[in-house]
Tab-separated table of C-alpha atoms in Angstrom:
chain	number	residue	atom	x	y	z
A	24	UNK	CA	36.361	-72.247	-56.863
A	25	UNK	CA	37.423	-69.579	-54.124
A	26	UNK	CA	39.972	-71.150	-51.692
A	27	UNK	CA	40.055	-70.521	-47.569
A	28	UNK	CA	39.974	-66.932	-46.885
A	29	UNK	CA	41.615	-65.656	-43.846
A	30	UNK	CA	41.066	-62.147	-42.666
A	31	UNK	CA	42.814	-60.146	-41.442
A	32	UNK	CA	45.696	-60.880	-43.156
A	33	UNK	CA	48.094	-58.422	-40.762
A	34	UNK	CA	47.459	-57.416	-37.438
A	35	UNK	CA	49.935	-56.137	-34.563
A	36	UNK	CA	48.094	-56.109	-31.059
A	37	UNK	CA	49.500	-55.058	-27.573
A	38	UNK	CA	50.127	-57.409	-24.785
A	39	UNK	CA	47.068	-58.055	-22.790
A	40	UNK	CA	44.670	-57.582	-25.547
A	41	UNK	CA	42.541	-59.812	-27.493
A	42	UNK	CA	42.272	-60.845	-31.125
A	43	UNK	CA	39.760	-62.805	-33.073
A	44	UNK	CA	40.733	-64.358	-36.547
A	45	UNK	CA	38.352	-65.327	-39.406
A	46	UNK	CA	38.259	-67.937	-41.904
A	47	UNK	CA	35.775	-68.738	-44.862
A	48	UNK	CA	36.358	-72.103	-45.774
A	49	UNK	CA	36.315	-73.579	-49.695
A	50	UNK	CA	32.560	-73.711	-50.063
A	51	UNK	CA	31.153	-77.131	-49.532
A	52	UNK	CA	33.812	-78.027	-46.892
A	53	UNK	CA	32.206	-78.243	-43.346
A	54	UNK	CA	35.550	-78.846	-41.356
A	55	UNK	CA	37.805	-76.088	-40.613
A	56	UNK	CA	41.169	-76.280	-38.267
A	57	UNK	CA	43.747	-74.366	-37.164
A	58	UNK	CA	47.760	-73.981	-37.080
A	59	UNK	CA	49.986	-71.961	-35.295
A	60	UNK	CA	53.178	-71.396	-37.238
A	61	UNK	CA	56.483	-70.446	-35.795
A	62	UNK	CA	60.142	-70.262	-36.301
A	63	UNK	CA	60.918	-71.912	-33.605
A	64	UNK	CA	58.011	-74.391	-33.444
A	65	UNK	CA	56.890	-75.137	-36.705
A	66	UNK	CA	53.663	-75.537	-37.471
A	67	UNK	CA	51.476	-76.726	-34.063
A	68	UNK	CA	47.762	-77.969	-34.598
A	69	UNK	CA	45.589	-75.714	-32.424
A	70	UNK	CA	41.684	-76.883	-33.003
A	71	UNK	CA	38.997	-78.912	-35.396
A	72	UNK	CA	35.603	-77.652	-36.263
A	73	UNK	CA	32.935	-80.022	-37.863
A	74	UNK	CA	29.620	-79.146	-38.094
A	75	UNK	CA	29.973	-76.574	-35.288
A	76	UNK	CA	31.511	-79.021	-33.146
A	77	UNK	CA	35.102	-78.850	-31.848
A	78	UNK	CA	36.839	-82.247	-32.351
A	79	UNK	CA	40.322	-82.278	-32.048
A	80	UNK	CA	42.243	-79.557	-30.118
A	81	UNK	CA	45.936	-79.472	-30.070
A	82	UNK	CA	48.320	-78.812	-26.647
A	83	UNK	CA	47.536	-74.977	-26.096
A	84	UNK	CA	46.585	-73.338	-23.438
A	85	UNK	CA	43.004	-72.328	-22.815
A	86	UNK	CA	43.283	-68.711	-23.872
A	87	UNK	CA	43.108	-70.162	-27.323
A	88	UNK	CA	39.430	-70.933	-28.549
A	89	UNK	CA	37.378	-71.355	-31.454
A	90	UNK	CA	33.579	-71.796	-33.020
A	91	UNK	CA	32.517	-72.860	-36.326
A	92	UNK	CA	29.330	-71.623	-37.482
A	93	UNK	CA	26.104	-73.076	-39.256
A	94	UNK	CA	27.872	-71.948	-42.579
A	95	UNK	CA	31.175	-73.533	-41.833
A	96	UNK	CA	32.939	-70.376	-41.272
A	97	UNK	CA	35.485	-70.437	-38.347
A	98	UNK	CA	36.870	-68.420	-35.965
A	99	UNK	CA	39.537	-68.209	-33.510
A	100	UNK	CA	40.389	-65.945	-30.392
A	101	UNK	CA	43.321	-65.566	-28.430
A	102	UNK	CA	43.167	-63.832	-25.392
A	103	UNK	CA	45.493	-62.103	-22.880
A	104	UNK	CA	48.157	-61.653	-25.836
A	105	UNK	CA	51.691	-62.667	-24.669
A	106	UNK	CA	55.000	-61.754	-26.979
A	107	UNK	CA	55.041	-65.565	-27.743
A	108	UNK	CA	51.322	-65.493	-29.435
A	109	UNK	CA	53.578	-63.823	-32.706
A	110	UNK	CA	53.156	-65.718	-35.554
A	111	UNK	CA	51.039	-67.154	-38.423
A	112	UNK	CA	47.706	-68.208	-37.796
A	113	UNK	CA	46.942	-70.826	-40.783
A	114	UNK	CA	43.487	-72.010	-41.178
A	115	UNK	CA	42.719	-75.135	-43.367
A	116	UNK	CA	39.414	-77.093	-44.426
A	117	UNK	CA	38.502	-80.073	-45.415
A	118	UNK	CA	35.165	-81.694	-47.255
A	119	UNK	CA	34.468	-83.834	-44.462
A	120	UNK	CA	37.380	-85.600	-41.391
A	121	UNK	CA	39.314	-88.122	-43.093
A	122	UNK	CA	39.937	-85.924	-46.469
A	123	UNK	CA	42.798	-83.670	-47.850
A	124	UNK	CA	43.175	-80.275	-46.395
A	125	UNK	CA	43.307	-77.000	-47.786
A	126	UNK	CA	45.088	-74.111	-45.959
A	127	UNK	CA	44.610	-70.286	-46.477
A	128	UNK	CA	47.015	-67.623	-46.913
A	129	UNK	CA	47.420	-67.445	-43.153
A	130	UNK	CA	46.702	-64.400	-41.002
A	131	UNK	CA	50.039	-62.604	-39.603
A	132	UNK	CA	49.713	-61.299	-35.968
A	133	UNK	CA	52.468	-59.636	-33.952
A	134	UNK	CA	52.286	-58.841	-30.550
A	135	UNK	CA	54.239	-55.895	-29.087
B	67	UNK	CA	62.439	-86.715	-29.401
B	68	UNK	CA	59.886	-84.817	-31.592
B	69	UNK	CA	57.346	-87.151	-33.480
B	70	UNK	CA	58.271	-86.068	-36.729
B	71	UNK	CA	62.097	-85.039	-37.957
B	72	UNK	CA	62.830	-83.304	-40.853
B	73	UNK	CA	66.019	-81.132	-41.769
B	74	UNK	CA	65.435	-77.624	-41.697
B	75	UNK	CA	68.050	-77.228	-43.958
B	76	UNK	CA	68.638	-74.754	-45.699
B	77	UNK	CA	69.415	-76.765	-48.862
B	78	UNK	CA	70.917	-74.775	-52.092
B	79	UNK	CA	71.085	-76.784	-55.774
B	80	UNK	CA	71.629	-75.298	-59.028
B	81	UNK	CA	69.304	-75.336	-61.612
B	82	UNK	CA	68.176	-78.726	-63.211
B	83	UNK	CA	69.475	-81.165	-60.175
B	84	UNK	CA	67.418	-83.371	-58.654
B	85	UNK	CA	66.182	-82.790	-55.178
B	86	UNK	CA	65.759	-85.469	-52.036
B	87	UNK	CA	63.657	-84.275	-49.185
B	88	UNK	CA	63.119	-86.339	-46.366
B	89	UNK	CA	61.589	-86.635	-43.081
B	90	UNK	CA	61.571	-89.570	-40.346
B	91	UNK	CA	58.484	-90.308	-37.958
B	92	UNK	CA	58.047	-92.295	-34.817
B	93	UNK	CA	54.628	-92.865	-34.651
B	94	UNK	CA	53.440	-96.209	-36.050
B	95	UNK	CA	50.115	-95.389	-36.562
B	96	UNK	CA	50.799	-92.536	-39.124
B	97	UNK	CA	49.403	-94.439	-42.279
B	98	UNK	CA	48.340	-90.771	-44.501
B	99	UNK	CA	51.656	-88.340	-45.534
B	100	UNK	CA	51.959	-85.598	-47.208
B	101	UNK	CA	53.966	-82.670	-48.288
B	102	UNK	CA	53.622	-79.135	-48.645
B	103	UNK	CA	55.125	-76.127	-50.754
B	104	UNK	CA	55.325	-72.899	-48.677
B	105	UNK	CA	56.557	-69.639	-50.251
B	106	UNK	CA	57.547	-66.518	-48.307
B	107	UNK	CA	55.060	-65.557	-46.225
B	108	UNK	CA	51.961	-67.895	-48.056
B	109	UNK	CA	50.001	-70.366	-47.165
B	110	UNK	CA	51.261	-74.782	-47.228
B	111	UNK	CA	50.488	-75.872	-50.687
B	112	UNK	CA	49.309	-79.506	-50.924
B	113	UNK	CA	51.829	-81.257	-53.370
B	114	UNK	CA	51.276	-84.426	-53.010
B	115	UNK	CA	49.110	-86.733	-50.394
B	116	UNK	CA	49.941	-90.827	-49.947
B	117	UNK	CA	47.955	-92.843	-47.958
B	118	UNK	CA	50.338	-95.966	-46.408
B	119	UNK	CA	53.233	-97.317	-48.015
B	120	UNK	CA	54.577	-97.110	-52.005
B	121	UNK	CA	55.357	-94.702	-54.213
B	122	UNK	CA	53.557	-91.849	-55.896
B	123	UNK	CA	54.485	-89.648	-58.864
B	124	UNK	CA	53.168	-86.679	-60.379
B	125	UNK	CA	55.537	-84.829	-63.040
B	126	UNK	CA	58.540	-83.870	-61.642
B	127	UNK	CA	58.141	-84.860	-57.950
B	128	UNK	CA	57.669	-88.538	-56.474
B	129	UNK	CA	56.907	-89.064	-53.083
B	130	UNK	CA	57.992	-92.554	-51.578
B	131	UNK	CA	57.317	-93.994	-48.103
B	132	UNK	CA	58.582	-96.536	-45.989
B	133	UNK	CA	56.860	-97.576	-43.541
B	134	UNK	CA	58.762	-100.359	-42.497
B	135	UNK	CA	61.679	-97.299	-41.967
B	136	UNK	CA	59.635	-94.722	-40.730
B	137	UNK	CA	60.708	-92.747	-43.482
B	138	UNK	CA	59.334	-90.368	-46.540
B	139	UNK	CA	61.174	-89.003	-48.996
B	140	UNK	CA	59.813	-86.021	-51.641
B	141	UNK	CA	62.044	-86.109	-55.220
B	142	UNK	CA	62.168	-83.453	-57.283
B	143	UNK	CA	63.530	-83.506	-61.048
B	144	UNK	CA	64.588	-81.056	-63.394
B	145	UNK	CA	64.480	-78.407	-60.099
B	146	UNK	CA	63.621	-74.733	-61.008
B	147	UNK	CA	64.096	-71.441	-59.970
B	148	UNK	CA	60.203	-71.432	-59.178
B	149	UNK	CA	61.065	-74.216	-57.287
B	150	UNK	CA	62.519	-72.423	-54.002
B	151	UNK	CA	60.272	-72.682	-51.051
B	152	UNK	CA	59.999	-74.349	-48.186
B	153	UNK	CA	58.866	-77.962	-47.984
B	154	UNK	CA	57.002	-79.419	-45.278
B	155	UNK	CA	55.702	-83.138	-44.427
B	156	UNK	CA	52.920	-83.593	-42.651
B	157	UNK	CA	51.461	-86.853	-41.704
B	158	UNK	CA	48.770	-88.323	-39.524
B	159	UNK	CA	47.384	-91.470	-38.185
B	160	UNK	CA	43.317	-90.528	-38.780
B	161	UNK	CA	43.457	-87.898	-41.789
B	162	UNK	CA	43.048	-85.134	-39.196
B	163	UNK	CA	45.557	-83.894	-36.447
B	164	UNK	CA	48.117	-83.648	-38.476
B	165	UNK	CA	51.738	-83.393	-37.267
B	166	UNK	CA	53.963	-81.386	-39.643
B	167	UNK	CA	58.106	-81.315	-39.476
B	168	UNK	CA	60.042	-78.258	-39.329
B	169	UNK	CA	60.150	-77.755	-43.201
B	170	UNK	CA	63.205	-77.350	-45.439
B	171	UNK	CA	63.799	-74.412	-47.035
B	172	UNK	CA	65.112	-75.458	-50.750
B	173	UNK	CA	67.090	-72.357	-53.060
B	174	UNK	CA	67.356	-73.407	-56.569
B	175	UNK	CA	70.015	-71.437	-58.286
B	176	UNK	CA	69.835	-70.663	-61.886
């Protein structure tokens, strides 16, 4: 069974720009979230997707968003790209709230 | 005071030792834990997941928590080479939101 696919896996942007990040989740699993990992902060719980509804979101600021689609896959958009936006973007899924999660490889974006 | 603590480390044992990994909480309503492998530049590996208090084993690592303390604990015997990553806990009060620590980063030296 395929497990969560992030794409891209690299990216470097410019200040000012946008990105948007994609993740396939394990098939079958309709709830998708995302993580923000960092050095300095660890890893920081961005958002919650379950059937195409956002249920959690973590303490970001509002140029972070997200959707979930009809066939569970997820994706997320920063906007306005500061220096501080570098890091690991680590999407994870779950069968359903309340079960284990699953986390992709992680997409890598640096901002310069 | 962050809501989960866990040494960053980094923590260096040779070959074969046995490994302690811990992490403290503050949050009384965490009641799922787990913790995660990460390798250089991968994604968290689930290791093992332990919903309230006890103890849990599976081959070489046990995962114990304490509730009472506020406090989880990952063992690792026979450590190997393959072994080296960096360890996170994560736990949660609903199964979702999780709140991770810092993560140690473990070297196991042959």
């Amino acid at each position: 069974k395929a497990g969560v696919t992030q794409t891209p896996r690299y990216l470097i942007k410019t200040r000012g720009q946008q990105v948007t990040l994609s993740c396939s989740p394990i098939s079958g699993h309709r709830s998708v979230s995302w993580y923000q990992q960092t050095p300095g902060q660890g890893l920081q719980f961005l958002f919650e997707y379950f059937s195409e509804t956002q249920r959690n979101k973590g303490n970001f600021p509002g140029r972070f968003s997200g959707r979930q689609f009809s066939n569970s896959r997820s994706e997320m958009n920063v906007s306005t790209l500061e220096l501080g936006d570098s890091a690991l973007y680590l999407c994870a899924s779950t069968a359903s709230p309340g079960n284990t999660i699953y986390f992709g490889e992680g997409s890598w974006l640096t901002v310069v | 005071q962050k809501e989960v603590e866990q040494d960053p480390g980094p923590l260096s044992v040779p070959e074969g030792a046995i490994v302690s990994l811990n992490c403290t909480y503050s949050n009384s309503a965490f009641q799922y834990f787990m913790w995660y492998r990460q390798y250089s530049r991968k994604g968290p590996e689930l290791l093992m997941y332990t919903y309230s208090s006890g103890n849990k084993e599976d081959g070489r690592f046990t995962a114990q928590v304490d509730k009472s303390s506020k406090y989880i604990s990952l063992f690792i015997r026979d450590s190997q080479p393959s072994d080296s990553a960096t360890y996170l806990c994560a736990m949660s009060a609903n199964n979702n939101d999780m709140r991770f620590g810092a993560g140690t980063r473990l070297t196991v030296k042959p």
